[in-house]
Short mmCIF file of N, CA and C in Angstrom, two decimals:
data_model
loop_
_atom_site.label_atom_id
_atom_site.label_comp_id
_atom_site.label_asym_id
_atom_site.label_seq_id
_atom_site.Cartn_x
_atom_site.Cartn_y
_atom_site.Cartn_z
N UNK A 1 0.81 -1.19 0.00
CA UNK A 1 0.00 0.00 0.00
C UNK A 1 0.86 1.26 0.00
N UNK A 2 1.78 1.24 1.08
CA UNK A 2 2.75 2.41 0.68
C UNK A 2 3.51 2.61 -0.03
N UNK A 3 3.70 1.34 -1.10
CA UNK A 3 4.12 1.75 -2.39
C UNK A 3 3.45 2.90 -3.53
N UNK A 4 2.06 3.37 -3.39
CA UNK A 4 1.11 3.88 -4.13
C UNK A 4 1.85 5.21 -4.09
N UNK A 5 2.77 6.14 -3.31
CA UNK A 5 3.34 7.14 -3.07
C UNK A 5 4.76 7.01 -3.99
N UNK A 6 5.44 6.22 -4.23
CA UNK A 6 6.73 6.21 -4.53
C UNK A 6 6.84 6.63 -5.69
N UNK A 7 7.67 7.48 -6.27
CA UNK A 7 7.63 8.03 -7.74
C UNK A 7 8.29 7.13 -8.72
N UNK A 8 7.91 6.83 -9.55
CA UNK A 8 8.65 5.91 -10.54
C UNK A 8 9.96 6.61 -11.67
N UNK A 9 10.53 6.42 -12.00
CA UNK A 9 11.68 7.02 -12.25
C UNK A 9 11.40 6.38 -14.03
N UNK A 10 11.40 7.25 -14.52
CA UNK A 10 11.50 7.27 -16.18
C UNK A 10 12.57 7.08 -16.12
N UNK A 11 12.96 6.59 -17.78
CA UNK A 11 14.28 6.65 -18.38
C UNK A 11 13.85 6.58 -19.92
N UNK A 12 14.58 6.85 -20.38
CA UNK A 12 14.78 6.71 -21.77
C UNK A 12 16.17 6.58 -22.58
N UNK A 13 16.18 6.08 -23.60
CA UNK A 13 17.60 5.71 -24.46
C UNK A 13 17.05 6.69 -26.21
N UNK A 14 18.44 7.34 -26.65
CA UNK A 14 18.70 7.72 -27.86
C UNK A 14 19.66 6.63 -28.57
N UNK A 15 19.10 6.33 -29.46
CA UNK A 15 20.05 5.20 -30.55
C UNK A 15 21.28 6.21 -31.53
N UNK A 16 21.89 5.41 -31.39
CA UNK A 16 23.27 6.07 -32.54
C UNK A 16 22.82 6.80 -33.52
N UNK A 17 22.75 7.70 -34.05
CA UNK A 17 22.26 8.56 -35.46
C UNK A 17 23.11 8.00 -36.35
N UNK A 18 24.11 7.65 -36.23
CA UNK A 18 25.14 6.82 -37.79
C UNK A 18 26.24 5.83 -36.95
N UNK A 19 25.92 4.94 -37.88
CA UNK A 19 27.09 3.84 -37.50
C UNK A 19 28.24 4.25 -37.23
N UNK A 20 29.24 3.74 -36.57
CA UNK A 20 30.64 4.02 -36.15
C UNK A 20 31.45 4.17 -34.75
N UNK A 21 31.88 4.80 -34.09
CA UNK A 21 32.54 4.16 -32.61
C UNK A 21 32.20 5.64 -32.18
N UNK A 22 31.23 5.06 -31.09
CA UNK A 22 30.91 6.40 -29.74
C UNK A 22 31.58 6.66 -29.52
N UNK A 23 32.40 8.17 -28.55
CA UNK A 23 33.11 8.37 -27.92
C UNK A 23 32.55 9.46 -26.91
N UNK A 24 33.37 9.49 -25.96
CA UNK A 24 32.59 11.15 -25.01
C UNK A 24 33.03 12.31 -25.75
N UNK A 25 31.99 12.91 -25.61
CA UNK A 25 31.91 14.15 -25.79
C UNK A 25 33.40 15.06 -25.23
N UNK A 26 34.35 14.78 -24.61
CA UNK A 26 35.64 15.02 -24.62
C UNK A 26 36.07 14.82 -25.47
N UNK A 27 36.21 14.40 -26.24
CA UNK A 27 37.02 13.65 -27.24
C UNK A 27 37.19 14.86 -29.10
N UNK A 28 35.76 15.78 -28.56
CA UNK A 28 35.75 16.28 -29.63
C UNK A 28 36.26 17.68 -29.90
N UNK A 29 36.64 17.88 -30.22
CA UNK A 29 38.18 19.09 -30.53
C UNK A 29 36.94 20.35 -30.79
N UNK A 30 36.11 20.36 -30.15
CA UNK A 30 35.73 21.86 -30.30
C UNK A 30 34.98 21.93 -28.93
N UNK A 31 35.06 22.81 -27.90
CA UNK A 31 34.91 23.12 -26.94
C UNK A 31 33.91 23.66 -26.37
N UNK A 32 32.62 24.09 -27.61
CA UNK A 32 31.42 23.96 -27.59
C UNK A 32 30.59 22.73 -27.38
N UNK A 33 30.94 21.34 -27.94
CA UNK A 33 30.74 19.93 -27.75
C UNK A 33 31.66 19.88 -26.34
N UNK A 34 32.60 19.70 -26.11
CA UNK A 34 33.87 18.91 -25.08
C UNK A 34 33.50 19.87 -24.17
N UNK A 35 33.01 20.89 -23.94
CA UNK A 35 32.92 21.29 -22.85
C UNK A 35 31.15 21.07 -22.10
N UNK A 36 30.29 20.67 -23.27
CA UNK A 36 28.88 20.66 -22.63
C UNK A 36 28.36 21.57 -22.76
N UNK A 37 28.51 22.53 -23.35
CA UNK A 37 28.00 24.16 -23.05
C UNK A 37 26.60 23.92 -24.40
N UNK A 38 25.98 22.82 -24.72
CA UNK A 38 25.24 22.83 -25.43
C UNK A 38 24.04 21.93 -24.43
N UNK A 39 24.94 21.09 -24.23
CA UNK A 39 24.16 19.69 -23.49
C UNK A 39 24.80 18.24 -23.56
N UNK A 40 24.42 17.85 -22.62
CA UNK A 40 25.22 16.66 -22.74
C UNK A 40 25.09 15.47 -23.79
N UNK A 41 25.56 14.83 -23.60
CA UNK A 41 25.66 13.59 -24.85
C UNK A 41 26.63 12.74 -25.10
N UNK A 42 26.72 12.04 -26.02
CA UNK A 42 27.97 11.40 -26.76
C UNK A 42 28.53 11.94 -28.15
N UNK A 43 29.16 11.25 -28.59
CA UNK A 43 29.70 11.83 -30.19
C UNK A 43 30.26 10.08 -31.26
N UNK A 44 30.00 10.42 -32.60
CA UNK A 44 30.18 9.28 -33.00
C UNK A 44 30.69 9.65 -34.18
N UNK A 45 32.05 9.07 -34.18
CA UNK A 45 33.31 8.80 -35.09
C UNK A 45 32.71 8.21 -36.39
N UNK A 46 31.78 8.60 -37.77
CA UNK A 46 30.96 8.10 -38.19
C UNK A 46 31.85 7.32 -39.06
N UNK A 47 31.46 5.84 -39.55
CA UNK A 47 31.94 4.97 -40.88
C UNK A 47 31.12 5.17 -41.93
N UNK A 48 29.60 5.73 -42.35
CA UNK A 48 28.55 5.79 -42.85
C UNK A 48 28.85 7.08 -42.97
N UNK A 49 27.58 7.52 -43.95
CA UNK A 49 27.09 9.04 -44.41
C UNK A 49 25.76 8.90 -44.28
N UNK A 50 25.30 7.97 -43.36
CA UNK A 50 23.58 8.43 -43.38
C UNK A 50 23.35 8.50 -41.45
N UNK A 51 22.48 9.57 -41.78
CA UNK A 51 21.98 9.67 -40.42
C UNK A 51 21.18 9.78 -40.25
N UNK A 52 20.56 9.31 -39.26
CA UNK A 52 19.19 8.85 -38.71
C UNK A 52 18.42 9.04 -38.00
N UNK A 53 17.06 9.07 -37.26
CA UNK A 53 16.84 9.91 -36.29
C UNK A 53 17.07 9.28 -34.97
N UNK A 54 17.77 9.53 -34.01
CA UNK A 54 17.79 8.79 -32.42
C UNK A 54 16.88 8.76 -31.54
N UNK A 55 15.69 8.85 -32.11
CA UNK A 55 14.33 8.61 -31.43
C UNK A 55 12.99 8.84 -31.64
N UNK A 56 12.08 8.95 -31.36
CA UNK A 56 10.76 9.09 -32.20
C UNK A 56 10.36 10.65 -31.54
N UNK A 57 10.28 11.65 -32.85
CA UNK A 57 9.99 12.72 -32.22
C UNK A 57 9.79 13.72 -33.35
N UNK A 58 9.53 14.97 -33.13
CA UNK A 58 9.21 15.96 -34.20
C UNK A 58 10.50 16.77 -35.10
N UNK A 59 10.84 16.81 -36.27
CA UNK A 59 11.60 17.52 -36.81
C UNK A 59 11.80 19.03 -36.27
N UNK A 60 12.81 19.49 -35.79
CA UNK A 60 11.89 21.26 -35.45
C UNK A 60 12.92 21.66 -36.22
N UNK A 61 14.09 21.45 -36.97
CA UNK A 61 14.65 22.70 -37.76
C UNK A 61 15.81 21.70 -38.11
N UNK A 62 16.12 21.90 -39.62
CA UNK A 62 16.96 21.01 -40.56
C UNK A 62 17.80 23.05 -40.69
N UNK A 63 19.27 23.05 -40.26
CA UNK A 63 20.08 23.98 -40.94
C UNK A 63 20.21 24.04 -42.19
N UNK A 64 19.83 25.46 -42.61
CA UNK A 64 20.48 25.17 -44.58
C UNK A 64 21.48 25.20 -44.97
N UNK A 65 22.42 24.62 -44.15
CA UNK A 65 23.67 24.04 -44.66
C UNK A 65 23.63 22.44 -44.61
N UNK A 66 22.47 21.67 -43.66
CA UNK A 66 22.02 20.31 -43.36
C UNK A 66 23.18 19.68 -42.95
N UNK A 67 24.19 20.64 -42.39
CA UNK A 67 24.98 20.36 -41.17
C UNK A 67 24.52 19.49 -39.80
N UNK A 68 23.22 20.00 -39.37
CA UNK A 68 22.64 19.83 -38.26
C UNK A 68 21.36 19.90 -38.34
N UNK A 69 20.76 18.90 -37.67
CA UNK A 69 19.19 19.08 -36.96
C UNK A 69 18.67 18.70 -35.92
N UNK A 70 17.95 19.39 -35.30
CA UNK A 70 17.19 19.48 -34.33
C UNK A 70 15.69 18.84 -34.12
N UNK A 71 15.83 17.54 -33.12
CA UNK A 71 14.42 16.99 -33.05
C UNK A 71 13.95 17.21 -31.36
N UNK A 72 12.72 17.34 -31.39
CA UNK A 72 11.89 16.97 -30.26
C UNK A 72 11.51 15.61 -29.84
N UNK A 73 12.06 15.24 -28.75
CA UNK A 73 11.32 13.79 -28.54
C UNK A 73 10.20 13.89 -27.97
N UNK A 74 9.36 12.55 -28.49
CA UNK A 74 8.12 12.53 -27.81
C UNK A 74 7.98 12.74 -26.64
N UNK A 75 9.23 12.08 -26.03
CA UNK A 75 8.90 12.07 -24.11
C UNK A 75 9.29 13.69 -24.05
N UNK A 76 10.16 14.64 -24.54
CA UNK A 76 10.76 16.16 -24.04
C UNK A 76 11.58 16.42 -24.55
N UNK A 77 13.02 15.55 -24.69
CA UNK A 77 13.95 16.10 -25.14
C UNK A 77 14.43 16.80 -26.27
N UNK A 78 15.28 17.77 -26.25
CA UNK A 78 15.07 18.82 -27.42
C UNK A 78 16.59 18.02 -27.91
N UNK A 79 16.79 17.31 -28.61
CA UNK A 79 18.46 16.71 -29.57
C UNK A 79 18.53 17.60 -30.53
N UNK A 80 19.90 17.64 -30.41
CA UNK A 80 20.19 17.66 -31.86
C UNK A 80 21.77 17.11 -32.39
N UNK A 81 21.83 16.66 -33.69
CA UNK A 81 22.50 15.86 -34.17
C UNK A 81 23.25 16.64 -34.82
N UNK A 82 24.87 17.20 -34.59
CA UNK A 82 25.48 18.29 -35.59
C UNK A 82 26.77 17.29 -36.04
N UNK A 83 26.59 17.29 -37.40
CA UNK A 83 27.30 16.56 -38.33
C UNK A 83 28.98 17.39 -38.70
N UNK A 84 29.73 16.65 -37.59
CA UNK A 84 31.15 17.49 -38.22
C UNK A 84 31.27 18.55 -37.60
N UNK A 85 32.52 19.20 -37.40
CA UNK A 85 32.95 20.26 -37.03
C UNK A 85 33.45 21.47 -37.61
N UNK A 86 32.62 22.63 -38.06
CA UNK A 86 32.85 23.60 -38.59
C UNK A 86 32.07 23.08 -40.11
N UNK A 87 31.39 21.89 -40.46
CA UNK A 87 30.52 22.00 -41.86
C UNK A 87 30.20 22.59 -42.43
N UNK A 88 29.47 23.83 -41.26
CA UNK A 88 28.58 24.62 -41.84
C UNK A 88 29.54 25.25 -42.73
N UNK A 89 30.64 25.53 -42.91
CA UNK A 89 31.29 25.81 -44.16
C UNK A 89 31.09 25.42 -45.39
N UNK A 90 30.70 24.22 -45.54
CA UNK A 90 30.80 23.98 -47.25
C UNK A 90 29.25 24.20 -47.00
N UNK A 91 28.89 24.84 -46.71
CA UNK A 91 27.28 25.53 -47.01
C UNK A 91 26.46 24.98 -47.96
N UNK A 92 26.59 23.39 -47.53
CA UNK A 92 25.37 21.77 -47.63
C UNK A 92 26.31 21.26 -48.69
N UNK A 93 27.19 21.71 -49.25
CA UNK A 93 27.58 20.83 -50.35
C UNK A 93 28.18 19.44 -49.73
N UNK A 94 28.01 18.33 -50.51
CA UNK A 94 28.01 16.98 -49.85
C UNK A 94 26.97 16.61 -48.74
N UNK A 95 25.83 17.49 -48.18
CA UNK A 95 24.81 17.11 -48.08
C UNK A 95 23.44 17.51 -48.26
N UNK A 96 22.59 15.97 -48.17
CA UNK A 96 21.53 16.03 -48.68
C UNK A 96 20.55 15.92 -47.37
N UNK A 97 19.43 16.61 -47.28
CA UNK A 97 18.33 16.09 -46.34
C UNK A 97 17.34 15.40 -47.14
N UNK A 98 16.61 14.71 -45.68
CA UNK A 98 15.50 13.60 -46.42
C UNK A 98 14.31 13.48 -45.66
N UNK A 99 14.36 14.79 -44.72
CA UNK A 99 13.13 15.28 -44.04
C UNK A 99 12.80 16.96 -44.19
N UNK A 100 11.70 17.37 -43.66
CA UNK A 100 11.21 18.51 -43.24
C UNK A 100 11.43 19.30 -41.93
N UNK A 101 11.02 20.38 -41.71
CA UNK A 101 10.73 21.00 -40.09
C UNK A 101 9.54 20.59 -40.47
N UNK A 102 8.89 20.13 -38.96
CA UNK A 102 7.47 19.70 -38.83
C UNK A 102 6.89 18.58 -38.67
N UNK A 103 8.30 17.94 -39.37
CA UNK A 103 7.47 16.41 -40.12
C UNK A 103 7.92 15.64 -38.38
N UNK A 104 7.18 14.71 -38.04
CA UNK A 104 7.30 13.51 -37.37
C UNK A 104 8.21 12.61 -37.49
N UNK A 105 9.26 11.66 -36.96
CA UNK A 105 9.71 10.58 -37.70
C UNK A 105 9.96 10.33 -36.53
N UNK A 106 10.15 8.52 -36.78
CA UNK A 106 10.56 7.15 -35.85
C UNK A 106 11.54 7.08 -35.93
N UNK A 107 12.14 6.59 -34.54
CA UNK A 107 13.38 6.36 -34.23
C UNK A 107 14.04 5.24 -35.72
N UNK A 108 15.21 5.63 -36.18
CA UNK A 108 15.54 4.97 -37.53
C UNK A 108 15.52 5.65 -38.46
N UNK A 109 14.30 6.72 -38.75
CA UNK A 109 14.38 7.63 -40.14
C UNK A 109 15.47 8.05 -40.29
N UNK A 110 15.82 7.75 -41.91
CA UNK A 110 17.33 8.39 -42.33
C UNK A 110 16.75 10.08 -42.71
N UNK A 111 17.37 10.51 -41.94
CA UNK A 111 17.52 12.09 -41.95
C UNK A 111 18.29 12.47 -42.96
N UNK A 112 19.50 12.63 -42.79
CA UNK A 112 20.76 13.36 -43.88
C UNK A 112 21.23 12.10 -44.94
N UNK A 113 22.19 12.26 -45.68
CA UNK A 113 22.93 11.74 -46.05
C UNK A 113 24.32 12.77 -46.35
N UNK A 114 25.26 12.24 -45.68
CA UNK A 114 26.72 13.40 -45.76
C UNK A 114 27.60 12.30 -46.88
N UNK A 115 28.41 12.86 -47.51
CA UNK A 115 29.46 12.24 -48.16
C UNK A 115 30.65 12.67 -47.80
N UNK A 116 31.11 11.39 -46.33
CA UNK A 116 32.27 11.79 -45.93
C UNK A 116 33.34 12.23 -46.36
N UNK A 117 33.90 11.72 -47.32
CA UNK A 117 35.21 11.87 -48.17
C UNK A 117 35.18 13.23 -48.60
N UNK A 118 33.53 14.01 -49.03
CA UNK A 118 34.22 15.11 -49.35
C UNK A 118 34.26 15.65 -48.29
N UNK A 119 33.49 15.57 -47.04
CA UNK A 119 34.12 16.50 -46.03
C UNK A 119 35.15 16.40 -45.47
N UNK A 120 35.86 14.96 -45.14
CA UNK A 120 37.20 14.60 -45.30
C UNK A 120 37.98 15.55 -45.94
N UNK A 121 37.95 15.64 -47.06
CA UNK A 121 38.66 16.31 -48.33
C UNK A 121 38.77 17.53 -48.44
N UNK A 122 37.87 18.15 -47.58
CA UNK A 122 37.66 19.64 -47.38
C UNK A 122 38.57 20.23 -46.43
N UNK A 123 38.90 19.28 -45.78
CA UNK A 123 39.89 19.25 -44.01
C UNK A 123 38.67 19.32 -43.27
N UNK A 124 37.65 19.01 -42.98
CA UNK A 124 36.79 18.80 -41.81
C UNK A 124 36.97 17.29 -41.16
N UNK A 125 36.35 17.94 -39.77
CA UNK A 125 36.39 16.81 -39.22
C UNK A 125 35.20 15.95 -38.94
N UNK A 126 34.70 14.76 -39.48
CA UNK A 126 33.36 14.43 -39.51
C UNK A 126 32.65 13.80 -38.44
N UNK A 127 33.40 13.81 -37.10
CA UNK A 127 32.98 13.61 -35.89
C UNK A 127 31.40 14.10 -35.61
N UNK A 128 30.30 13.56 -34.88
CA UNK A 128 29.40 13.96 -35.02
C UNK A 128 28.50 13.86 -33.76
N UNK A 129 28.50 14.53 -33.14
CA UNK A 129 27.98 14.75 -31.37
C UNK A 129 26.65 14.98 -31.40
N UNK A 130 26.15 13.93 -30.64
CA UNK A 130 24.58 13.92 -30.83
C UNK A 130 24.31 14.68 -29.02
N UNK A 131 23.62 15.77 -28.75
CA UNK A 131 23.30 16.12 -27.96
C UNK A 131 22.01 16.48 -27.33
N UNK A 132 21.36 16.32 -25.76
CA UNK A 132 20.18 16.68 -25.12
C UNK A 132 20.96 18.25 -24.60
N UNK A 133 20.12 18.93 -25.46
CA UNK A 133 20.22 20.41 -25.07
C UNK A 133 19.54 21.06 -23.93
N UNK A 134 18.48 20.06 -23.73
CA UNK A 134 17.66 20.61 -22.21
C UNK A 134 17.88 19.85 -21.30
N UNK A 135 19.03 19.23 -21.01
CA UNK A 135 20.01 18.38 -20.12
C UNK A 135 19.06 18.94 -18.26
N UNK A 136 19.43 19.82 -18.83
CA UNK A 136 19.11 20.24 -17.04
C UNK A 136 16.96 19.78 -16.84
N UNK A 137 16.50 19.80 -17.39
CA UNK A 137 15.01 18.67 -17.27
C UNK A 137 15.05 17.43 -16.72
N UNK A 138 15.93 17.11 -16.96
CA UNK A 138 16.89 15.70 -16.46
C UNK A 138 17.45 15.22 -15.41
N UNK A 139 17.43 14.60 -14.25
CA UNK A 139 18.06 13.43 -13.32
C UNK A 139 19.66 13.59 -14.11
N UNK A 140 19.61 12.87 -15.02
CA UNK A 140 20.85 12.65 -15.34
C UNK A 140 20.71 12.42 -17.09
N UNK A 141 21.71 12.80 -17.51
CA UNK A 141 22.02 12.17 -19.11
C UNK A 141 23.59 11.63 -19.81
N UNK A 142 23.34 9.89 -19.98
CA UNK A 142 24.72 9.84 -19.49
C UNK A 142 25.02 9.17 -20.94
N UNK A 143 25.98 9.39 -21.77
CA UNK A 143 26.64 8.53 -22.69
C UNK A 143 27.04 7.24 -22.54
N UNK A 144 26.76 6.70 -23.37
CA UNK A 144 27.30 5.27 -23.68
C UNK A 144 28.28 4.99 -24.56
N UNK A 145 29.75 5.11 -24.15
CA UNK A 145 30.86 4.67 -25.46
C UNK A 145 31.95 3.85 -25.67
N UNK A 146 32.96 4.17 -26.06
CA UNK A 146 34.13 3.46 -26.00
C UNK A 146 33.88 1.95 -26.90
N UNK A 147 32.85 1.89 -28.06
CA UNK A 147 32.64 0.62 -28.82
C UNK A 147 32.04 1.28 -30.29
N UNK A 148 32.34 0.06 -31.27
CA UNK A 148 31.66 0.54 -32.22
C UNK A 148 30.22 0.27 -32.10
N UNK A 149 29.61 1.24 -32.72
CA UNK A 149 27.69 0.89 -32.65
C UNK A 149 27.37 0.88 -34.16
N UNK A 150 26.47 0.26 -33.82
CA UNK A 150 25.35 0.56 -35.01
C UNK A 150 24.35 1.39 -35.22
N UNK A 151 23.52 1.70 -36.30
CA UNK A 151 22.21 2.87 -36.23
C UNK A 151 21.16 2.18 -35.05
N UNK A 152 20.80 3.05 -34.29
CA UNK A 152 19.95 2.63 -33.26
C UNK A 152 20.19 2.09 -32.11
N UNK A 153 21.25 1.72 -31.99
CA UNK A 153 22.04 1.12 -30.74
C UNK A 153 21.94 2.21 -29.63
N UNK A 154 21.63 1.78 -28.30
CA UNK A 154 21.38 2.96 -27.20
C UNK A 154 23.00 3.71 -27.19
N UNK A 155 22.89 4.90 -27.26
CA UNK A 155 24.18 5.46 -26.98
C UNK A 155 24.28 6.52 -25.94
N UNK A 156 22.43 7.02 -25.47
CA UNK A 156 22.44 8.11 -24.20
C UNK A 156 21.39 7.34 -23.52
N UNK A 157 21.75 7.39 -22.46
CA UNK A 157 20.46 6.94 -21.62
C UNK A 157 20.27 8.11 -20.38
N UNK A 158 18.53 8.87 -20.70
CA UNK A 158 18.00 9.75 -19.96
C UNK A 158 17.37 9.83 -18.58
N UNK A 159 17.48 10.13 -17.42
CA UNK A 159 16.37 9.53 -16.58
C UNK A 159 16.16 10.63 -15.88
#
């Protein structure tokens, strides 16, 4: 009976946005990511050029460089997925989007498609830090890394 009082503790998991090896958010040479000053998260060393969405939630804004986007999850969280460091330079060339602002999508929708090599080729770095920007809503938000993943594989777990 006095269980009927006890609060139950949510959690939730974000899946990998692109295949390739998690790492912490330390790891990433720009100090806007490595320092948190966005939100916390992980980052993923991508092998792929497609990215995907890390959870089921609302599109709210594709950059027109399609560097980066920003989803709402169903449960709250505001992500967003920024492809590479300093991209927004080649101002979208080598990428393509494959959603809207507005639109809905399930955890899995391929969002972008980047073509590493040319951002490679450009001197960028295609590291790609998936972050909860409203971190502080949150108990805790903790990365999952140090392995290679696959698309969808838990890589943040929220609670």
């Amino acid at each position: 009976m006095f269980h009927l009082f006890r609060k139950k503790e949510n959690s939730w998991t974000l899946g990998a946005p692109v295949k390739g090896r998690a790492v912490p958010l330390q790891e990433v040479k720009d100090p806007t990511f490595s320092e948190e000053m966005l939100g916390k998260g992980v980052a993923v060393i991508p092998s792929e050029g497609k990215i995907y969405a890390p959870c089921d939630g609302e599109i709210v804004m594709i950059f027109d460089t399609l560097h980066a986007v920003s989803l709402k999850a169903d449960f709250g969280a505001e992500v967003l997925i920024h492809v590479g460091l300093d991209t927004v330079k080649l101002g979208g060339d080598g990428f393509t989007s494959h959603v809207k602002a507005g639109e809905h999508v399930q955890r899995g929708t391929l969002l972008l498609e980047v073509d590493l090599d040319q951002v490679k080729g450009a001197g960028y770095d295609t590291i790609t830090p998936l972050l909860v920007c409203n971190t502080s809503d949150y108990a805790s938000v903790e990365g999952i890394s140090g392995n290679e993943v696959e698309v969808g594989e838990d890589v943040i777990v929220i609670k």
